mmCIF file of C-alpha atoms in Angstrom:
data_model
loop_
_atom_site.group_PDB
_atom_site.id
_atom_site.type_symbol
_atom_site.label_atom_id
_atom_site.label_comp_id
_atom_site.label_asym_id
_atom_site.label_seq_id
_atom_site.Cartn_x
_atom_site.Cartn_y
_atom_site.Cartn_z
ATOM 1 C CA MET A 1 30.242 5.374 -3.562
ATOM 2 C CA HIS A 2 30.065 3.431 -6.811
ATOM 3 C CA ASP A 3 27.003 1.482 -7.811
ATOM 4 C CA PRO A 4 27.138 -1.766 -5.777
ATOM 5 C CA PHE A 5 24.961 -3.616 -8.296
ATOM 6 C CA PRO A 6 27.107 -6.477 -9.665
ATOM 7 C CA PHE A 7 26.281 -5.930 -13.357
ATOM 8 C CA HIS A 8 26.821 -2.822 -15.452
ATOM 9 C CA CYS A 9 24.372 -1.683 -18.093
ATOM 10 C CA PRO A 10 25.059 -3.620 -21.333
ATOM 11 C CA GLU A 11 26.146 -1.577 -24.317
ATOM 12 C CA TRP A 12 23.214 -2.711 -26.477
ATOM 13 C CA LEU A 13 20.851 -1.132 -23.929
ATOM 14 C CA HIS A 14 23.003 1.867 -23.058
ATOM 15 C CA GLN A 15 23.302 3.200 -26.619
ATOM 16 C CA PRO A 16 19.593 3.438 -27.580
ATOM 17 C CA ILE A 17 18.561 4.950 -24.237
ATOM 18 C CA GLU A 18 21.262 7.631 -24.255
ATOM 19 C CA PRO A 19 19.582 9.982 -26.804
ATOM 20 C CA ILE A 20 16.313 9.729 -24.878
ATOM 21 C CA ALA A 21 18.078 10.458 -21.611
ATOM 22 C CA ASP A 22 19.836 13.481 -23.155
ATOM 23 C CA TYR A 23 16.542 14.824 -24.479
ATOM 24 C CA LEU A 24 14.929 14.465 -21.039
ATOM 25 C CA ALA A 25 18.059 15.808 -19.294
ATOM 26 C CA LEU A 26 18.367 12.579 -17.277
ATOM 27 C CA LYS A 27 22.135 12.229 -17.581
ATOM 28 C CA THR A 28 22.631 9.245 -15.275
ATOM 29 C CA LEU A 29 19.644 7.224 -16.497
ATOM 30 C CA PRO A 30 21.750 5.220 -19.052
ATOM 31 C CA LEU A 31 23.901 4.010 -16.132
ATOM 32 C CA HIS A 32 20.875 2.569 -14.311
ATOM 33 C CA ILE A 33 18.293 1.779 -16.985
ATOM 34 C CA HIS A 34 18.986 -1.960 -16.672
ATOM 35 C CA GLU A 35 18.208 -1.732 -12.946
ATOM 36 C CA VAL A 36 14.931 0.095 -13.630
ATOM 37 C CA ILE A 37 13.884 -2.586 -16.125
ATOM 38 C CA LEU A 38 14.973 -5.362 -13.756
ATOM 39 C CA ALA A 39 12.976 -3.861 -10.890
ATOM 40 C CA PHE A 40 9.861 -3.416 -13.030
ATOM 41 C CA THR A 41 10.174 -7.004 -14.305
ATOM 42 C CA LEU A 42 10.674 -8.325 -10.778
ATOM 43 C CA TYR A 43 7.531 -6.675 -9.406
ATOM 44 C CA TYR A 44 5.479 -7.566 -12.472
ATOM 45 C CA THR A 45 6.540 -11.209 -12.160
ATOM 46 C CA VAL A 46 5.654 -11.299 -8.464
ATOM 47 C CA HIS A 47 2.248 -9.794 -9.235
ATOM 48 C CA VAL A 48 1.286 -12.010 -12.165
ATOM 49 C CA PHE A 49 2.959 -15.327 -11.317
ATOM 50 C CA VAL A 50 4.542 -15.591 -7.854
ATOM 51 C CA ALA A 51 1.787 -14.082 -5.693
ATOM 52 C CA PRO A 52 -1.061 -16.203 -7.161
ATOM 53 C CA ALA A 53 1.063 -19.382 -7.079
ATOM 54 C CA ILE A 54 2.084 -18.943 -3.431
ATOM 55 C CA SER A 55 -1.464 -18.003 -2.424
ATOM 56 C CA ARG A 56 -2.958 -21.101 -4.077
ATOM 57 C CA LEU A 57 -0.315 -23.263 -2.406
ATOM 58 C CA LEU A 58 -0.600 -21.880 1.135
ATOM 59 C CA LEU A 59 -4.250 -20.747 1.171
ATOM 60 C CA PRO A 60 -6.018 -22.798 -1.503
ATOM 61 C CA ARG A 61 -9.588 -22.421 -0.211
ATOM 62 C CA THR A 62 -9.305 -18.827 0.978
ATOM 63 C CA TYR A 63 -7.694 -17.542 -2.222
ATOM 64 C CA ALA A 64 -10.115 -19.480 -4.425
ATOM 65 C CA ASN A 65 -13.092 -17.852 -2.688
ATOM 66 C CA PHE A 66 -11.859 -14.311 -3.360
ATOM 67 C CA ASN A 67 -13.649 -12.381 -6.070
ATOM 68 C CA ALA A 68 -11.643 -10.772 -8.882
ATOM 69 C CA ARG A 69 -11.329 -7.412 -7.111
ATOM 70 C CA THR A 70 -10.063 -8.965 -3.869
ATOM 71 C CA LYS A 71 -7.593 -11.204 -5.734
ATOM 72 C CA LEU A 72 -6.181 -8.141 -7.484
ATOM 73 C CA ASN A 73 -5.754 -6.293 -4.188
ATOM 74 C CA TRP A 74 -4.285 -9.392 -2.527
ATOM 75 C CA ASP A 75 -1.626 -9.823 -5.233
ATOM 76 C CA VAL A 76 -0.820 -6.091 -5.223
ATOM 77 C CA HIS A 77 -0.331 -6.139 -1.438
ATOM 78 C CA ILE A 78 2.101 -9.042 -1.784
ATOM 79 C CA VAL A 79 4.118 -7.026 -4.328
ATOM 80 C CA SER A 80 4.060 -4.029 -1.992
ATOM 81 C CA PHE A 81 5.289 -6.194 0.892
ATOM 82 C CA VAL A 82 8.184 -7.570 -1.186
ATOM 83 C CA GLN A 83 9.137 -4.156 -2.557
ATOM 84 C CA SER A 84 8.990 -2.266 0.721
ATOM 85 C CA THR A 85 11.106 -4.865 2.494
ATOM 86 C CA LEU A 86 13.707 -4.992 -0.286
ATOM 87 C CA ILE A 87 14.017 -1.238 -0.880
ATOM 88 C CA CYS A 88 14.250 -0.380 2.828
ATOM 89 C CA VAL A 89 17.063 -2.884 3.337
ATOM 90 C CA LEU A 90 18.920 -1.402 0.344
ATOM 91 C CA ALA A 91 18.329 2.200 1.471
ATOM 92 C CA LEU A 92 19.536 1.595 5.026
ATOM 93 C CA TRP A 93 22.593 -0.243 3.723
ATOM 94 C CA VAL A 94 23.458 2.680 1.428
ATOM 95 C CA MET A 95 22.943 5.270 4.156
ATOM 96 C CA PHE A 96 25.297 3.432 6.504
ATOM 97 C CA HIS A 97 27.976 2.522 3.952
ATOM 98 C CA ASP A 98 28.058 5.466 1.527
ATOM 99 C CA GLU A 99 30.654 7.644 3.288
ATOM 100 C CA GLU A 100 30.435 10.352 0.627
ATOM 101 C CA ARG A 101 26.952 11.272 1.841
ATOM 102 C CA SER A 102 28.295 12.654 5.101
ATOM 103 C CA GLU A 103 30.740 14.901 3.213
ATOM 104 C CA MET A 104 28.092 16.641 1.093
ATOM 105 C CA ASN A 105 27.020 20.202 1.739
ATOM 106 C CA TRP A 106 23.864 21.738 0.266
ATOM 107 C CA LEU A 107 25.497 21.886 -3.180
ATOM 108 C CA GLY A 108 26.322 18.184 -3.129
ATOM 109 C CA ARG A 109 22.890 17.275 -1.792
ATOM 110 C CA VAL A 110 21.211 19.147 -4.657
ATOM 111 C CA HIS A 111 23.533 18.479 -7.611
ATOM 112 C CA GLY A 112 25.721 15.607 -6.438
ATOM 113 C CA TYR A 113 25.523 11.979 -7.542
ATOM 114 C CA THR A 114 26.708 8.632 -6.195
ATOM 115 C CA GLY A 115 26.206 5.252 -7.820
ATOM 116 C CA ALA A 116 24.652 3.858 -4.654
ATOM 117 C CA GLY A 117 22.045 6.622 -4.630
ATOM 118 C CA GLY A 118 21.372 5.895 -8.295
ATOM 119 C CA LEU A 119 20.711 2.244 -7.443
ATOM 120 C CA ILE A 120 18.044 3.255 -4.916
ATOM 121 C CA GLN A 121 16.456 5.564 -7.470
ATOM 122 C CA ALA A 122 16.454 2.804 -10.077
ATOM 123 C CA PHE A 123 14.726 0.212 -7.899
ATOM 124 C CA ALA A 124 12.280 2.777 -6.551
ATOM 125 C CA GLY A 125 11.618 4.081 -10.062
ATOM 126 C CA GLY A 126 11.012 0.549 -11.362
ATOM 127 C CA TYR A 127 8.451 -0.060 -8.620
ATOM 128 C CA PHE A 128 6.625 3.234 -9.121
ATOM 129 C CA LEU A 129 6.590 2.602 -12.869
ATOM 130 C CA TRP A 130 4.881 -0.746 -12.187
ATOM 131 C CA ASP A 131 2.600 0.983 -9.673
ATOM 132 C CA LEU A 132 1.557 3.567 -12.282
ATOM 133 C CA PHE A 133 0.958 0.808 -14.844
ATOM 134 C CA ILE A 134 -1.297 -1.157 -12.474
ATOM 135 C CA THR A 135 -3.132 1.930 -11.213
ATOM 136 C CA VAL A 136 -3.965 3.156 -14.722
ATOM 137 C CA GLN A 137 -5.000 -0.351 -15.766
ATOM 138 C CA HIS A 138 -7.369 -0.629 -12.784
ATOM 139 C CA ILE A 139 -8.231 3.009 -12.084
ATOM 140 C CA ASN A 140 -11.793 2.027 -11.106
ATOM 141 C CA VAL A 141 -10.366 -0.084 -8.268
ATOM 142 C CA PHE A 142 -7.540 2.115 -6.932
ATOM 143 C CA GLY A 143 -8.996 5.577 -7.544
ATOM 144 C CA LEU A 144 -7.534 9.000 -8.286
ATOM 145 C CA GLY A 145 -5.695 9.272 -4.945
ATOM 146 C CA MET A 146 -3.471 6.295 -5.741
ATOM 147 C CA LEU A 147 -2.973 7.616 -9.278
ATOM 148 C CA ALA A 148 -1.748 10.961 -7.893
ATOM 149 C CA HIS A 149 0.588 9.102 -5.546
ATOM 150 C CA ALA A 150 2.016 6.941 -8.350
ATOM 151 C CA VAL A 151 2.594 9.899 -10.687
ATOM 152 C CA SER A 152 4.152 12.083 -7.976
ATOM 153 C CA ALA A 153 6.443 9.334 -6.682
ATOM 154 C CA LEU A 154 7.628 8.338 -10.169
ATOM 155 C CA PHE A 155 8.269 11.971 -11.100
ATOM 156 C CA VAL A 156 10.207 12.719 -7.906
ATOM 157 C CA PHE A 157 12.479 9.687 -8.192
ATOM 158 C CA SER A 158 13.026 10.165 -11.934
ATOM 159 C CA LEU A 159 14.411 13.657 -11.331
ATOM 160 C CA GLY A 160 17.268 12.064 -9.401
ATOM 161 C CA PHE A 161 18.740 10.975 -12.736
ATOM 162 C CA ARG A 162 19.374 14.635 -13.792
ATOM 163 C CA PRO A 163 20.996 14.354 -11.154
ATOM 164 C CA PHE A 164 18.825 16.396 -8.815
ATOM 165 C CA VAL A 165 18.638 15.770 -5.046
ATOM 166 C CA ASN A 166 20.108 12.320 -5.608
ATOM 167 C CA PHE A 167 21.209 12.494 -1.965
ATOM 168 C CA TYR A 168 17.577 12.335 -0.781
ATOM 169 C CA ALA A 169 16.638 9.135 -2.659
ATOM 170 C CA PRO A 170 17.506 6.755 0.242
ATOM 171 C CA THR A 171 16.127 9.327 2.696
ATOM 172 C CA PHE A 172 12.618 9.554 1.294
ATOM 173 C CA ILE A 173 12.338 5.896 0.343
ATOM 174 C CA LEU A 174 12.337 5.128 4.077
ATOM 175 C CA TYR A 175 8.665 6.117 3.907
ATOM 176 C CA GLU A 176 8.263 2.474 2.960
ATOM 177 C CA LEU A 177 9.224 1.247 6.456
ATOM 178 C CA SER A 178 5.535 1.372 7.397
ATOM 179 C CA SER A 179 4.329 -0.517 4.320
ATOM 180 C CA PRO A 180 5.013 -4.106 5.552
ATOM 181 C CA PHE A 181 2.829 -3.467 8.619
ATOM 182 C CA LEU A 182 0.129 -1.896 6.460
ATOM 183 C CA ASN A 183 0.068 -4.993 4.255
ATOM 184 C CA ILE A 184 -0.061 -7.347 7.251
ATOM 185 C CA HIS A 185 -3.012 -5.372 8.635
ATOM 186 C CA TRP A 186 -4.836 -5.812 5.333
ATOM 187 C CA PHE A 187 -4.022 -9.535 5.210
ATOM 188 C CA CYS A 188 -5.464 -9.985 8.729
ATOM 189 C CA ASP A 189 -8.818 -8.640 7.557
ATOM 190 C CA LYS A 190 -8.936 -11.066 4.645
ATOM 191 C CA LEU A 191 -7.889 -14.051 6.793
ATOM 192 C CA SER A 192 -10.696 -13.559 9.361
ATOM 193 C CA MET A 193 -8.233 -12.225 11.944
ATOM 194 C CA THR A 194 -9.944 -8.871 12.388
ATOM 195 C CA GLY A 195 -9.653 -7.734 15.997
ATOM 196 C CA SER A 196 -7.115 -10.436 16.879
ATOM 197 C CA LYS A 197 -4.023 -9.826 19.010
ATOM 198 C CA VAL A 198 -1.874 -10.190 15.907
ATOM 199 C CA GLN A 199 -3.722 -7.353 14.234
ATOM 200 C CA LEU A 200 -3.616 -5.278 17.430
ATOM 201 C CA TYR A 201 0.160 -5.534 17.863
ATOM 202 C CA ASN A 202 0.700 -5.051 14.146
ATOM 203 C CA GLY A 203 -1.597 -2.013 14.221
ATOM 204 C CA ILE A 204 0.502 -0.435 16.958
ATOM 205 C CA MET A 205 3.668 -0.994 14.904
ATOM 206 C CA LEU A 206 1.911 0.378 11.824
ATOM 207 C CA LEU A 207 0.894 3.623 13.522
ATOM 208 C CA CYS A 208 4.318 4.059 15.141
ATOM 209 C CA THR A 209 6.300 3.484 11.933
ATOM 210 C CA PHE A 210 3.899 5.518 9.790
ATOM 211 C CA PHE A 211 3.975 8.441 12.219
ATOM 212 C CA GLY A 212 7.726 8.221 12.751
ATOM 213 C CA CYS A 213 8.883 7.594 9.174
ATOM 214 C CA ARG A 214 6.347 9.409 7.025
ATOM 215 C CA LEU A 215 5.153 12.267 9.216
ATOM 216 C CA CYS A 216 8.077 13.119 11.515
ATOM 217 C CA TRP A 217 11.093 11.983 9.469
ATOM 218 C CA GLY A 218 9.433 12.763 6.131
ATOM 219 C CA SER A 219 8.274 16.255 7.104
ATOM 220 C CA TYR A 220 11.697 17.100 8.564
ATOM 221 C CA GLN A 221 13.506 15.915 5.433
ATOM 222 C CA SER A 222 11.046 17.846 3.258
ATOM 223 C CA VAL A 223 11.976 21.042 5.101
ATOM 224 C CA ARG A 224 15.657 20.210 4.541
ATOM 225 C CA VAL A 225 15.262 19.599 0.827
ATOM 226 C CA PHE A 226 13.120 22.748 0.448
ATOM 227 C CA TYR A 227 15.893 24.772 2.099
ATOM 228 C CA ASP A 228 18.641 23.160 0.003
ATOM 229 C CA VAL A 229 16.730 23.829 -3.218
ATOM 230 C CA TYR A 230 16.054 27.390 -2.125
ATOM 231 C CA ARG A 231 19.784 27.935 -1.544
ATOM 232 C CA ALA A 232 20.562 26.442 -4.955
ATOM 233 C CA ILE A 233 18.117 28.829 -6.647
ATOM 234 C CA THR A 234 19.368 31.923 -4.865
ATOM 235 C CA ALA A 235 23.092 31.039 -4.824
ATOM 236 C CA GLY A 236 23.895 32.755 -8.122
ATOM 237 C CA GLU A 237 27.472 32.351 -9.352
ATOM 238 C CA LEU A 238 29.741 29.806 -7.693
ATOM 239 C CA THR A 239 32.473 31.095 -5.414
ATOM 240 C CA LEU A 240 35.638 29.722 -3.958
ATOM 241 C CA HIS A 241 33.636 28.547 -0.957
ATOM 242 C CA ASP A 242 32.833 25.498 -3.082
ATOM 243 C CA PRO A 243 34.268 22.532 -1.127
ATOM 244 C CA GLU A 244 35.935 21.233 -4.286
ATOM 245 C CA LEU A 245 38.147 24.332 -4.424
ATOM 246 C CA GLY A 246 38.737 24.856 -0.732
ATOM 247 C CA LYS A 247 38.426 28.064 1.233
ATOM 248 C CA LEU A 248 40.939 30.093 -0.750
ATOM 249 C CA SER A 249 39.255 33.485 -0.476
ATOM 250 C CA ASN A 250 36.038 35.144 0.515
ATOM 251 C CA GLY A 251 33.290 35.539 -2.056
ATOM 252 C CA THR A 252 35.458 35.461 -5.179
ATOM 253 C CA SER A 253 33.430 34.609 -8.281
ATOM 254 C CA VAL A 254 34.679 31.680 -10.316
ATOM 255 C CA ASP A 255 34.129 30.660 -13.908
ATOM 256 C CA PRO A 256 32.155 27.355 -13.724
ATOM 257 C CA ASN A 257 34.282 25.936 -16.569
ATOM 258 C CA SER A 258 37.423 26.264 -14.457
ATOM 259 C CA ILE A 259 36.078 24.258 -11.505
ATOM 260 C CA PRO A 260 37.540 20.757 -11.258
ATOM 261 C CA THR A 261 35.018 17.946 -11.359
ATOM 262 C CA SER A 262 34.911 15.364 -8.576
ATOM 263 C CA ASP A 263 33.185 12.000 -8.785
ATOM 264 C CA ILE A 264 30.236 13.415 -6.863
ATOM 265 C CA MET A 265 29.786 16.482 -9.087
ATOM 266 C CA GLN A 266 30.796 14.990 -12.442
ATOM 267 C CA TYR A 267 27.228 15.135 -13.786
ATOM 268 C CA ALA A 268 26.287 18.445 -12.171
ATOM 269 C CA GLY A 269 26.634 20.467 -15.394
ATOM 270 C CA GLU A 270 25.878 24.155 -14.918
ATOM 271 C CA ARG A 271 24.601 23.464 -11.394
ATOM 272 C CA ALA A 272 21.541 25.617 -11.909
ATOM 273 C CA VAL A 273 18.035 24.813 -10.700
ATOM 274 C CA PRO A 274 15.293 26.061 -13.050
ATOM 275 C CA LEU A 275 12.224 27.433 -11.331
ATOM 276 C CA TRP A 276 9.941 24.947 -13.106
ATOM 277 C CA LEU A 277 12.064 22.066 -11.808
ATOM 278 C CA ALA A 278 12.020 23.340 -8.245
ATOM 279 C CA GLY A 279 8.296 24.052 -8.428
ATOM 280 C CA CYS A 280 7.370 20.624 -9.842
ATOM 281 C CA TYR A 281 9.559 18.790 -7.348
ATOM 282 C CA LEU A 282 8.302 20.708 -4.353
ATOM 283 C CA LEU A 283 4.683 20.329 -5.499
ATOM 284 C CA SER A 284 5.108 16.566 -5.860
ATOM 285 C CA ASN A 285 6.789 16.371 -2.478
ATOM 286 C CA PHE A 286 4.003 18.436 -0.924
ATOM 287 C CA THR A 287 1.403 16.141 -2.544
ATOM 288 C CA LEU A 288 3.041 13.042 -1.068
ATOM 289 C CA ASN A 289 3.254 14.605 2.380
ATOM 290 C CA GLY A 290 -0.351 15.767 2.215
ATOM 291 C CA LEU A 291 -1.489 12.273 1.287
ATOM 292 C CA ASN A 292 0.508 10.850 4.205
ATOM 293 C CA TRP A 293 -1.221 13.127 6.722
ATOM 294 C CA PHE A 294 -4.622 12.343 5.224
ATOM 295 C CA TRP A 295 -3.980 8.583 5.221
ATOM 296 C CA PHE A 296 -2.718 8.669 8.809
ATOM 297 C CA GLY A 297 -6.068 10.025 9.995
ATOM 298 C CA LYS A 298 -7.944 7.415 7.974
ATOM 299 C CA MET A 299 -5.624 4.710 9.284
ATOM 300 C CA ILE A 300 -6.353 5.557 12.919
ATOM 301 C CA GLU A 301 -10.076 5.582 12.192
ATOM 302 C CA THR A 302 -9.934 2.239 10.379
ATOM 303 C CA ILE A 303 -7.852 0.468 13.034
ATOM 304 C CA ARG A 304 -10.072 1.696 15.893
ATOM 305 C CA LYS A 305 -13.156 0.250 14.176
ATOM 306 C CA ARG A 306 -11.674 -3.222 14.583
ATOM 307 C CA PHE A 307 -11.365 -3.111 18.378
ATOM 308 C CA ASP A 308 -13.658 -2.570 21.356
ATOM 309 C CA PRO A 309 -13.840 0.654 23.426
ATOM 310 C CA PRO A 310 -12.263 2.513 25.142
ATOM 311 C CA LEU A 311 -9.391 2.512 22.620
ATOM 312 C CA GLY A 312 -11.507 1.137 19.808
ATOM 313 C CA THR A 313 -14.836 2.219 18.378
ATOM 314 C CA ARG A 314 -16.285 -1.126 17.341
ATOM 315 C CA LYS A 315 -20.008 -1.235 18.054
ATOM 316 C CA PRO A 316 -21.628 -4.331 19.573
ATOM 317 C CA GLU A 317 -23.312 -6.575 17.095
ATOM 318 C CA ILE A 318 -27.074 -6.125 16.882
ATOM 319 C CA LYS A 319 -28.700 -9.501 17.261
ATOM 320 C CA GLU A 320 -31.211 -10.182 14.570
ATOM 321 C CA PRO A 321 -34.673 -11.348 15.731
ATOM 322 C CA LYS A 322 -35.076 -15.080 15.524
ATOM 323 C CA GLU A 323 -36.825 -16.221 12.417
ATOM 324 C CA GLN A 324 -39.999 -18.224 12.741
ATOM 325 C CA VAL A 325 -39.614 -21.943 12.238
ATOM 326 C CA LEU A 326 -41.790 -23.058 9.362
ATOM 327 C CA VAL A 327 -43.019 -26.568 8.665
ATOM 328 C CA GLU A 328 -44.475 -26.797 5.211
ATOM 329 C CA GLY A 329 -45.046 -23.030 5.326
ATOM 330 C CA ILE A 330 -46.854 -23.081 8.714
ATOM 331 C CA SER A 331 -45.483 -21.095 11.652
ATOM 332 C CA LEU A 332 -44.971 -23.091 14.820
ATOM 333 C CA GLN A 333 -45.145 -20.010 17.023
ATOM 334 C CA SER A 334 -48.913 -19.602 16.766
ATOM 335 C CA PRO A 335 -51.809 -21.725 15.593
ATOM 336 C CA PRO A 336 -52.472 -21.044 11.914
ATOM 337 C CA GLN A 337 -55.734 -19.815 10.511
ATOM 338 C CA THR A 338 -56.351 -22.630 8.050
ATOM 339 C CA PRO A 339 -59.453 -24.527 7.051
ATOM 340 C CA TYR A 340 -57.844 -27.762 8.232
ATOM 341 C CA ALA A 341 -57.568 -27.012 11.961
ATOM 342 C CA SER A 342 -59.427 -24.685 14.209
ATOM 343 C CA ALA A 343 -57.718 -22.370 16.697
ATOM 344 C CA THR A 344 -60.158 -23.445 19.407
ATOM 345 C CA GLY A 345 -61.668 -26.623 20.673
ATOM 346 C CA ALA A 346 -60.486 -30.150 20.075
ATOM 347 C CA ASP A 347 -58.913 -29.320 16.729
ATOM 348 C CA ALA A 348 -56.584 -26.793 18.381
ATOM 349 C CA ALA A 349 -55.439 -29.426 20.847
ATOM 350 C CA ASP A 350 -54.893 -31.850 17.980
ATOM 351 C CA TYR A 351 -52.766 -29.263 16.150
ATOM 352 C CA ILE A 352 -50.665 -28.203 19.130
ATOM 353 C CA GLY A 353 -50.198 -31.817 20.042
ATOM 354 C CA THR A 354 -48.218 -32.381 16.898
ATOM 355 C CA VAL A 355 -45.416 -30.188 18.281
ATOM 356 C CA LYS A 356 -43.385 -31.802 21.017
ATOM 357 C CA VAL A 357 -41.099 -29.465 23.007
ATOM 358 C CA GLU A 358 -38.265 -31.015 24.989
ATOM 359 C CA LYS A 359 -37.623 -28.667 27.930
ATOM 360 C CA THR A 360 -34.178 -30.146 28.550
ATOM 361 C CA SER A 361 -32.931 -29.578 24.983
ATOM 362 C CA ASN A 362 -32.594 -26.764 22.504
ATOM 363 C CA HIS A 363 -34.530 -28.184 19.585
ATOM 364 C CA LEU A 364 -38.051 -28.945 18.492
ATOM 365 C CA GLU A 365 -39.299 -32.359 17.536
ATOM 366 C CA ILE A 366 -42.234 -32.765 15.174
ATOM 367 C CA GLU A 367 -44.140 -35.980 15.703
ATOM 368 C CA GLN A 368 -45.822 -37.808 12.845
ATOM 369 C CA MET A 369 -49.188 -36.445 11.929
ATOM 370 C CA GLU A 370 -52.066 -37.680 9.822
ATOM 371 C CA ILE A 371 -55.082 -35.850 8.456
ATOM 372 C CA ARG A 372 -58.491 -37.474 8.940
ATOM 373 C CA LYS A 373 -61.520 -36.139 7.173
ATOM 374 C CA ARG A 374 -64.860 -36.016 8.963
ATOM 375 C CA VAL A 375 -68.301 -35.164 7.690
ATOM 376 C CA GLY A 376 -70.344 -32.569 9.565
ATOM 377 C CA GLU A 377 -74.083 -32.398 10.142
ATOM 378 C CA ASP A 378 -74.507 -30.327 7.018
ATOM 379 C CA GLY A 379 -72.716 -32.976 4.974
ATOM 380 C CA ARG A 380 -69.594 -30.904 4.380
ATOM 381 C CA PRO A 381 -66.170 -32.539 5.098
ATOM 382 C CA ILE A 382 -64.255 -31.226 8.139
ATOM 383 C CA SER A 383 -60.506 -31.877 8.416
ATOM 384 C CA SER A 384 -58.881 -32.535 11.764
ATOM 385 C CA ALA A 385 -55.153 -32.836 12.465
ATOM 386 C CA ARG A 386 -54.367 -35.572 14.982
ATOM 387 C CA ALA A 387 -51.084 -36.836 16.306
ATOM 388 C CA ALA A 388 -50.240 -40.348 15.265
#
């Protein structure tokens, strides 16, 4: 299937990128470099301009009260929501409409190329390039785990431009089906909707899509790609079993230069898989899968903390002891030890009389009070607090 993107790469961009692509052995990159740049620009624009503008318009007070770290995370989650929705729609469309995918054997899945698969790689590569840029810029916020994810994802999808396992680009990008629900869960926390029904139902969808797409589907497809790469490494010389030649004989070796080139295999070259390439790809794929299993455990733990038992683990709030009510620094819970009023006798009654408790209400009323000075037998002044 040809690239469904409506615009081809302009010549002024194709020419300067071609030597770089040849040096890096990314043969199909010049065909899609404009899509990579467009995707990067799109996500950068959403992050810097669109996300803050929409947030200030729809949530002016909430967004204004965020600190710098929370604003950064908020804007990044909006970009992630936009990207995951867009790329999943594109990937599913390609998988259902690219008829050449169903005709590929292991050789086509490893070395083959279609323009539609290249489009998915370009938009995914543009996003992961932006992701790497943001992660490096704010490494103290996102941490080494997100940096490893960004590097691995960008490396894996860049290899598709060799082309190498171009077939699996739409397959693995379906990891992103869980990302919209992950972003909604995060938004609920920031919008004081923690523990709400919206977050509960969204949390169920998050766990189901994450488990189904990343763990089940992703692990199964990883086994498939490992097996296809293994067959490509151990295949040796091509034979007439190649589907491009037809089943003309059994096990006859063929000169690679004599094999006709189809649209799918036109960029396959020598159709060899170096060990370093297989090792780096499989290591990156293993890293992504390992992170998915680790994050799934953390995700379950985090979601359960937001809900009550038996399914949740949220602990009941510990009520803080009531603070003493102070009037001019004097506690109303007990008579003070001051030189102005005694804790016993008439002075104590005068002091307690200044506090009027309404049994039918939930508040205290302080009546007016005046201080009268008296002179004792020894000539020293004695203060007494009396209610006015």
